[in-house]
Short mmCIF file of C-alpha atoms in Angstrom, two decimals:
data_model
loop_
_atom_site.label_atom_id
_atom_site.label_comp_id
_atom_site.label_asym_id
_atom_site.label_seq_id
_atom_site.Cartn_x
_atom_site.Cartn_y
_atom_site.Cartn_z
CA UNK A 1 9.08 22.26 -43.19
CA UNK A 2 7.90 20.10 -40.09
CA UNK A 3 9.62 19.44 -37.36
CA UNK A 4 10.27 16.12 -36.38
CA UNK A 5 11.22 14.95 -32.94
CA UNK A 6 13.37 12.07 -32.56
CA UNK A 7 13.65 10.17 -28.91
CA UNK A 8 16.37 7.85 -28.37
CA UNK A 9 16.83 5.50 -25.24
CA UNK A 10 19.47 4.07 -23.44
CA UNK A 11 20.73 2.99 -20.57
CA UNK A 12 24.60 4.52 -19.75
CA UNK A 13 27.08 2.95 -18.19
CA UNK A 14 29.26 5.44 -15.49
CA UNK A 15 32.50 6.60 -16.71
CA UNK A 16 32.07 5.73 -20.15
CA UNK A 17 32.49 8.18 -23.19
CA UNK A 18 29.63 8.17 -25.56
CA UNK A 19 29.13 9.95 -29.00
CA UNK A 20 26.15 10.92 -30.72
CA UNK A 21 25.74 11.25 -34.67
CA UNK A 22 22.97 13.15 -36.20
CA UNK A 23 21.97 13.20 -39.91
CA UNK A 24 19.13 14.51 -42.07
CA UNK A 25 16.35 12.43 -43.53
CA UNK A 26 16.88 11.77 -47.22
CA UNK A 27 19.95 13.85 -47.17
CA UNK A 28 18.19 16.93 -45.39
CA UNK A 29 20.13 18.97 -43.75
CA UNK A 30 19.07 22.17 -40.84
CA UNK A 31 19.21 23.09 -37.44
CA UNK A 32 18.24 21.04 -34.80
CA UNK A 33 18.14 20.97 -30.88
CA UNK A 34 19.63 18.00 -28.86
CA UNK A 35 18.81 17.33 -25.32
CA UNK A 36 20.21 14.81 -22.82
CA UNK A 37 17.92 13.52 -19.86
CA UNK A 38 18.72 11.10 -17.42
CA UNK A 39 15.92 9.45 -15.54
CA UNK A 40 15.34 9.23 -11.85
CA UNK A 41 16.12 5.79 -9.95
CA UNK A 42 13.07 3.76 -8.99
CA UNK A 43 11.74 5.14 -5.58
CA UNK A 44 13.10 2.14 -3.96
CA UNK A 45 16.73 2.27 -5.18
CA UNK A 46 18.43 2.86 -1.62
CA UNK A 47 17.94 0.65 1.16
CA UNK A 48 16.67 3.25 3.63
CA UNK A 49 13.70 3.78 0.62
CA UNK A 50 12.81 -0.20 0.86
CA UNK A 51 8.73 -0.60 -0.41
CA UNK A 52 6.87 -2.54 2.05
CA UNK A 53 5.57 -5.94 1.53
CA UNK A 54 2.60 -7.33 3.58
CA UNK A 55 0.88 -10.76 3.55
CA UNK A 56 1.62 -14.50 3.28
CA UNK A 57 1.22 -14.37 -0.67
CA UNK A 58 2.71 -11.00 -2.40
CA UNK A 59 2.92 -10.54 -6.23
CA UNK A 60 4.14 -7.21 -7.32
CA UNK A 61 5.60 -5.97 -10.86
CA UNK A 62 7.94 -3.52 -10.75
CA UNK A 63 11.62 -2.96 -12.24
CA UNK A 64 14.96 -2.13 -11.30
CA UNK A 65 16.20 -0.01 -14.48
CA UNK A 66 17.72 2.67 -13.70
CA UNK A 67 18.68 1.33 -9.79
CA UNK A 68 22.22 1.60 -8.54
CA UNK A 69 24.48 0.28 -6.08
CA UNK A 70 24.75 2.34 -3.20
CA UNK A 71 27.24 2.58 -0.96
CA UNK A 72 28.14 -0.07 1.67
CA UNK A 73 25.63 -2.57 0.37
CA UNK A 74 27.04 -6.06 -0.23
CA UNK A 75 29.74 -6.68 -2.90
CA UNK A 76 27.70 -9.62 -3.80
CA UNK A 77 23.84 -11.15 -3.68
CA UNK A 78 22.88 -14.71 -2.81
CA UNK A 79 26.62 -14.76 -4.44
CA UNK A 80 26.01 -12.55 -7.49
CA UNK A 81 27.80 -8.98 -8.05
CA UNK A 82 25.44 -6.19 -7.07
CA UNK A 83 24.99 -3.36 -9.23
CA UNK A 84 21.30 -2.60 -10.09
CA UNK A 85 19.48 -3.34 -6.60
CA UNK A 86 16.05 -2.78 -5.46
CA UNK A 87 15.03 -2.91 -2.30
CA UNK A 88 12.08 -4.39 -0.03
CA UNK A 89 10.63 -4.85 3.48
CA UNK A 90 8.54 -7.68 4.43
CA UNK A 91 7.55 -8.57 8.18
CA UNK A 92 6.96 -12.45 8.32
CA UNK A 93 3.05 -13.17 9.57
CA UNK A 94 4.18 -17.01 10.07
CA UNK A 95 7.56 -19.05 10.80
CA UNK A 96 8.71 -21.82 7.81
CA UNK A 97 9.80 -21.64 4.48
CA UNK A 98 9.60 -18.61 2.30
CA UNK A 99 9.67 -18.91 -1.74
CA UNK A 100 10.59 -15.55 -4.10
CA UNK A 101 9.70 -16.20 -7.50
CA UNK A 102 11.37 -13.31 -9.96
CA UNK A 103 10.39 -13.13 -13.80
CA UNK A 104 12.35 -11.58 -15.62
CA UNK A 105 12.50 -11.63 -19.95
CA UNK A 106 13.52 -15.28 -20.07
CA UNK A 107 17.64 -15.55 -20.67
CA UNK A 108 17.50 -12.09 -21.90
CA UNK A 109 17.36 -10.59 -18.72
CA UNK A 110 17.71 -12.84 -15.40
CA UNK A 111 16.49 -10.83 -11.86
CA UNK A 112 18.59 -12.04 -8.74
CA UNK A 113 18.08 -11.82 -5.28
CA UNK A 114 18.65 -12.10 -1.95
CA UNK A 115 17.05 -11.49 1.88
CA UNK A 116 18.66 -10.56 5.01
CA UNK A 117 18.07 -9.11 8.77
CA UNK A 118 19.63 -5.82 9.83
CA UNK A 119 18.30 -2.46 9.89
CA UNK A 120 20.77 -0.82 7.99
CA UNK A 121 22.32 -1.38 4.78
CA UNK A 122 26.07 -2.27 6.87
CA UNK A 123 24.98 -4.51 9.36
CA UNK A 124 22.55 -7.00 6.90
CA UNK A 125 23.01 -10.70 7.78
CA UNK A 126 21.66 -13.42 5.23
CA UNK A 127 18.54 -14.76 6.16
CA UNK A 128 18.59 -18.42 7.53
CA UNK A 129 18.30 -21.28 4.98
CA UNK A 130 18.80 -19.02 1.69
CA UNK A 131 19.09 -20.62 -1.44
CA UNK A 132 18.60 -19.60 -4.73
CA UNK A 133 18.38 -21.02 -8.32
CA UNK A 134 17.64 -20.61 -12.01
CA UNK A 135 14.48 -22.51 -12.79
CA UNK A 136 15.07 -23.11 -16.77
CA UNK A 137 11.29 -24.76 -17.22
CA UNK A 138 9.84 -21.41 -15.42
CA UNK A 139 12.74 -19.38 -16.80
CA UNK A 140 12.95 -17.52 -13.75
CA UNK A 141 14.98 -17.48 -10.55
CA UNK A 142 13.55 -19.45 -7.25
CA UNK A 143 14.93 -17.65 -3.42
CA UNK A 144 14.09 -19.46 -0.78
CA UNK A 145 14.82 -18.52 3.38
CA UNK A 146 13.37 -19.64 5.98
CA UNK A 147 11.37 -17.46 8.05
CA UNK A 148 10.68 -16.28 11.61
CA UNK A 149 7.10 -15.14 12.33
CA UNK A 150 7.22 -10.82 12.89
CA UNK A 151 10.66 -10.91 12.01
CA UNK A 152 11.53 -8.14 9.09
CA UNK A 153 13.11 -8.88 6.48
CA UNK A 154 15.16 -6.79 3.45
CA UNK A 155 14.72 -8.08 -0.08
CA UNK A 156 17.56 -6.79 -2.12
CA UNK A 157 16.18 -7.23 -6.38
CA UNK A 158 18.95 -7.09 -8.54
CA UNK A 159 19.89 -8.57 -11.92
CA UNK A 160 22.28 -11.10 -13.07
CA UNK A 161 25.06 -10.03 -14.87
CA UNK A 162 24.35 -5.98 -14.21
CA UNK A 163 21.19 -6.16 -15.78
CA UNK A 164 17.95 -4.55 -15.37
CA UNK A 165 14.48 -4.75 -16.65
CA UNK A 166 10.72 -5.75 -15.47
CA UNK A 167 10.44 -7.86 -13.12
CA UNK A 168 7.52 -10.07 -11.46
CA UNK A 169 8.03 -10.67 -7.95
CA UNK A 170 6.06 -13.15 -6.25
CA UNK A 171 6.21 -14.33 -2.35
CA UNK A 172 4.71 -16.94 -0.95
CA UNK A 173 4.88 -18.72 2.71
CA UNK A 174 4.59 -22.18 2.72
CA UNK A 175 2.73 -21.96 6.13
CA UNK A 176 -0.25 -19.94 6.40
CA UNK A 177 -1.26 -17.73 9.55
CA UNK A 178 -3.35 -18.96 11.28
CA UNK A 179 -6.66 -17.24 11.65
CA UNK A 180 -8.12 -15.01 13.62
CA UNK A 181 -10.75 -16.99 15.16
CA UNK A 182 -8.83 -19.75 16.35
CA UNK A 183 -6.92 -17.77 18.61
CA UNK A 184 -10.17 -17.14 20.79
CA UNK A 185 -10.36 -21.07 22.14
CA UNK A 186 -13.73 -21.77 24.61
CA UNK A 187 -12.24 -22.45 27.96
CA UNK A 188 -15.08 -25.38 28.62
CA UNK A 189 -18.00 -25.72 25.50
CA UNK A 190 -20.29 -23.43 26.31
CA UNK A 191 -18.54 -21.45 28.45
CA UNK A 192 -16.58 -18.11 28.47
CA UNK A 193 -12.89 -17.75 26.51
CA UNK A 194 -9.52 -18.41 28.16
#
């Protein structure tokens, strides 16, 4: 005979009692081997682990299956139950308005967020100005904060509902920095810099 090797994934919920049936192929019967595995959290799962973010325009895909709630973080994101958070760290290069865009899989699987100040997971503060909606022409969920320039901030990623799944992350400023060259301004044309 060949053996045959079945995977099955799924995603467990804590404290809940699962059972597993197992029968032959066209009424085969044998021995067989069964082996449980559970999957590491994403690398940024805790807050201390947060990925950084740098730029005025970030897109990044990433996920949050698998991601947990650790202890002390908010009850709640932007006013939605935490359970399955990411985490990220972006320094502001320029003050205004900040826009998160998350895709997620449509309805099927909503990502939720939020952004605050603090440099530890019990002392975050909301950043100024949040907001946050469900864009149903997009189908995908608008943040918005406004930012102060070299200010860090924490993106918590979570999903609506308890859910997880990819997600594409995209952050843009609405004011760019400005560049490098127009910092350097001629004290008198011609002459030397200030």
């Amino acid at each position: 005979t060949t053996n045959k090797l079945l995977t099955l994934n799924f995603e467990s919920v804590l404290d809940r009692e699962y059972a597993f049936a197992v029968d032959g192929f066209s009424s085969g019967a044998g021995a067989f081997d069964f082996t449980l595995k559970y999957p590491p959290p994403p690398p940024n799962d805790n807050f201390a682990d947060r990925v950084l973010l740098s730029g005025a325009s970030v897109t990044v895909q990433t996920s949050n299956l698998y991601s947990t709630k650790e202890s002390g973080e908010p009850d709640k994101h932007a006013g939605v139950s935490s359970a399955r958070s990411i985490w990220y760290s972006w320094t502001a290069p320029v003050s205004g308005p900040v826009s998160v865009t998350l895709a997620g899989r449509g309805s099927e699987f909503i990502p939720w967020a939020a952004a605050y100040t603090g440099n530890t997971i019990t002392n975050l503060l909301s950043a100024p100005g949040l907001g946050e909606r469900f864009d149903t022409n997009l189908m995908a969920t608008k943040l918005t904060f406004t930012a102060s320039a070299l200010t860090t901030y924490a993106l918590a990623i979570d999903g609506f509902n308890t859910r997880s799944g990819p997600i594409g992350l995209t952050l843009v400023t609405a004011n760019s920095p400005p560049a490098i060259q127009s910092l350097l301004t001629p004290a008198v044309p011609g002459g030397g810099f200030k």
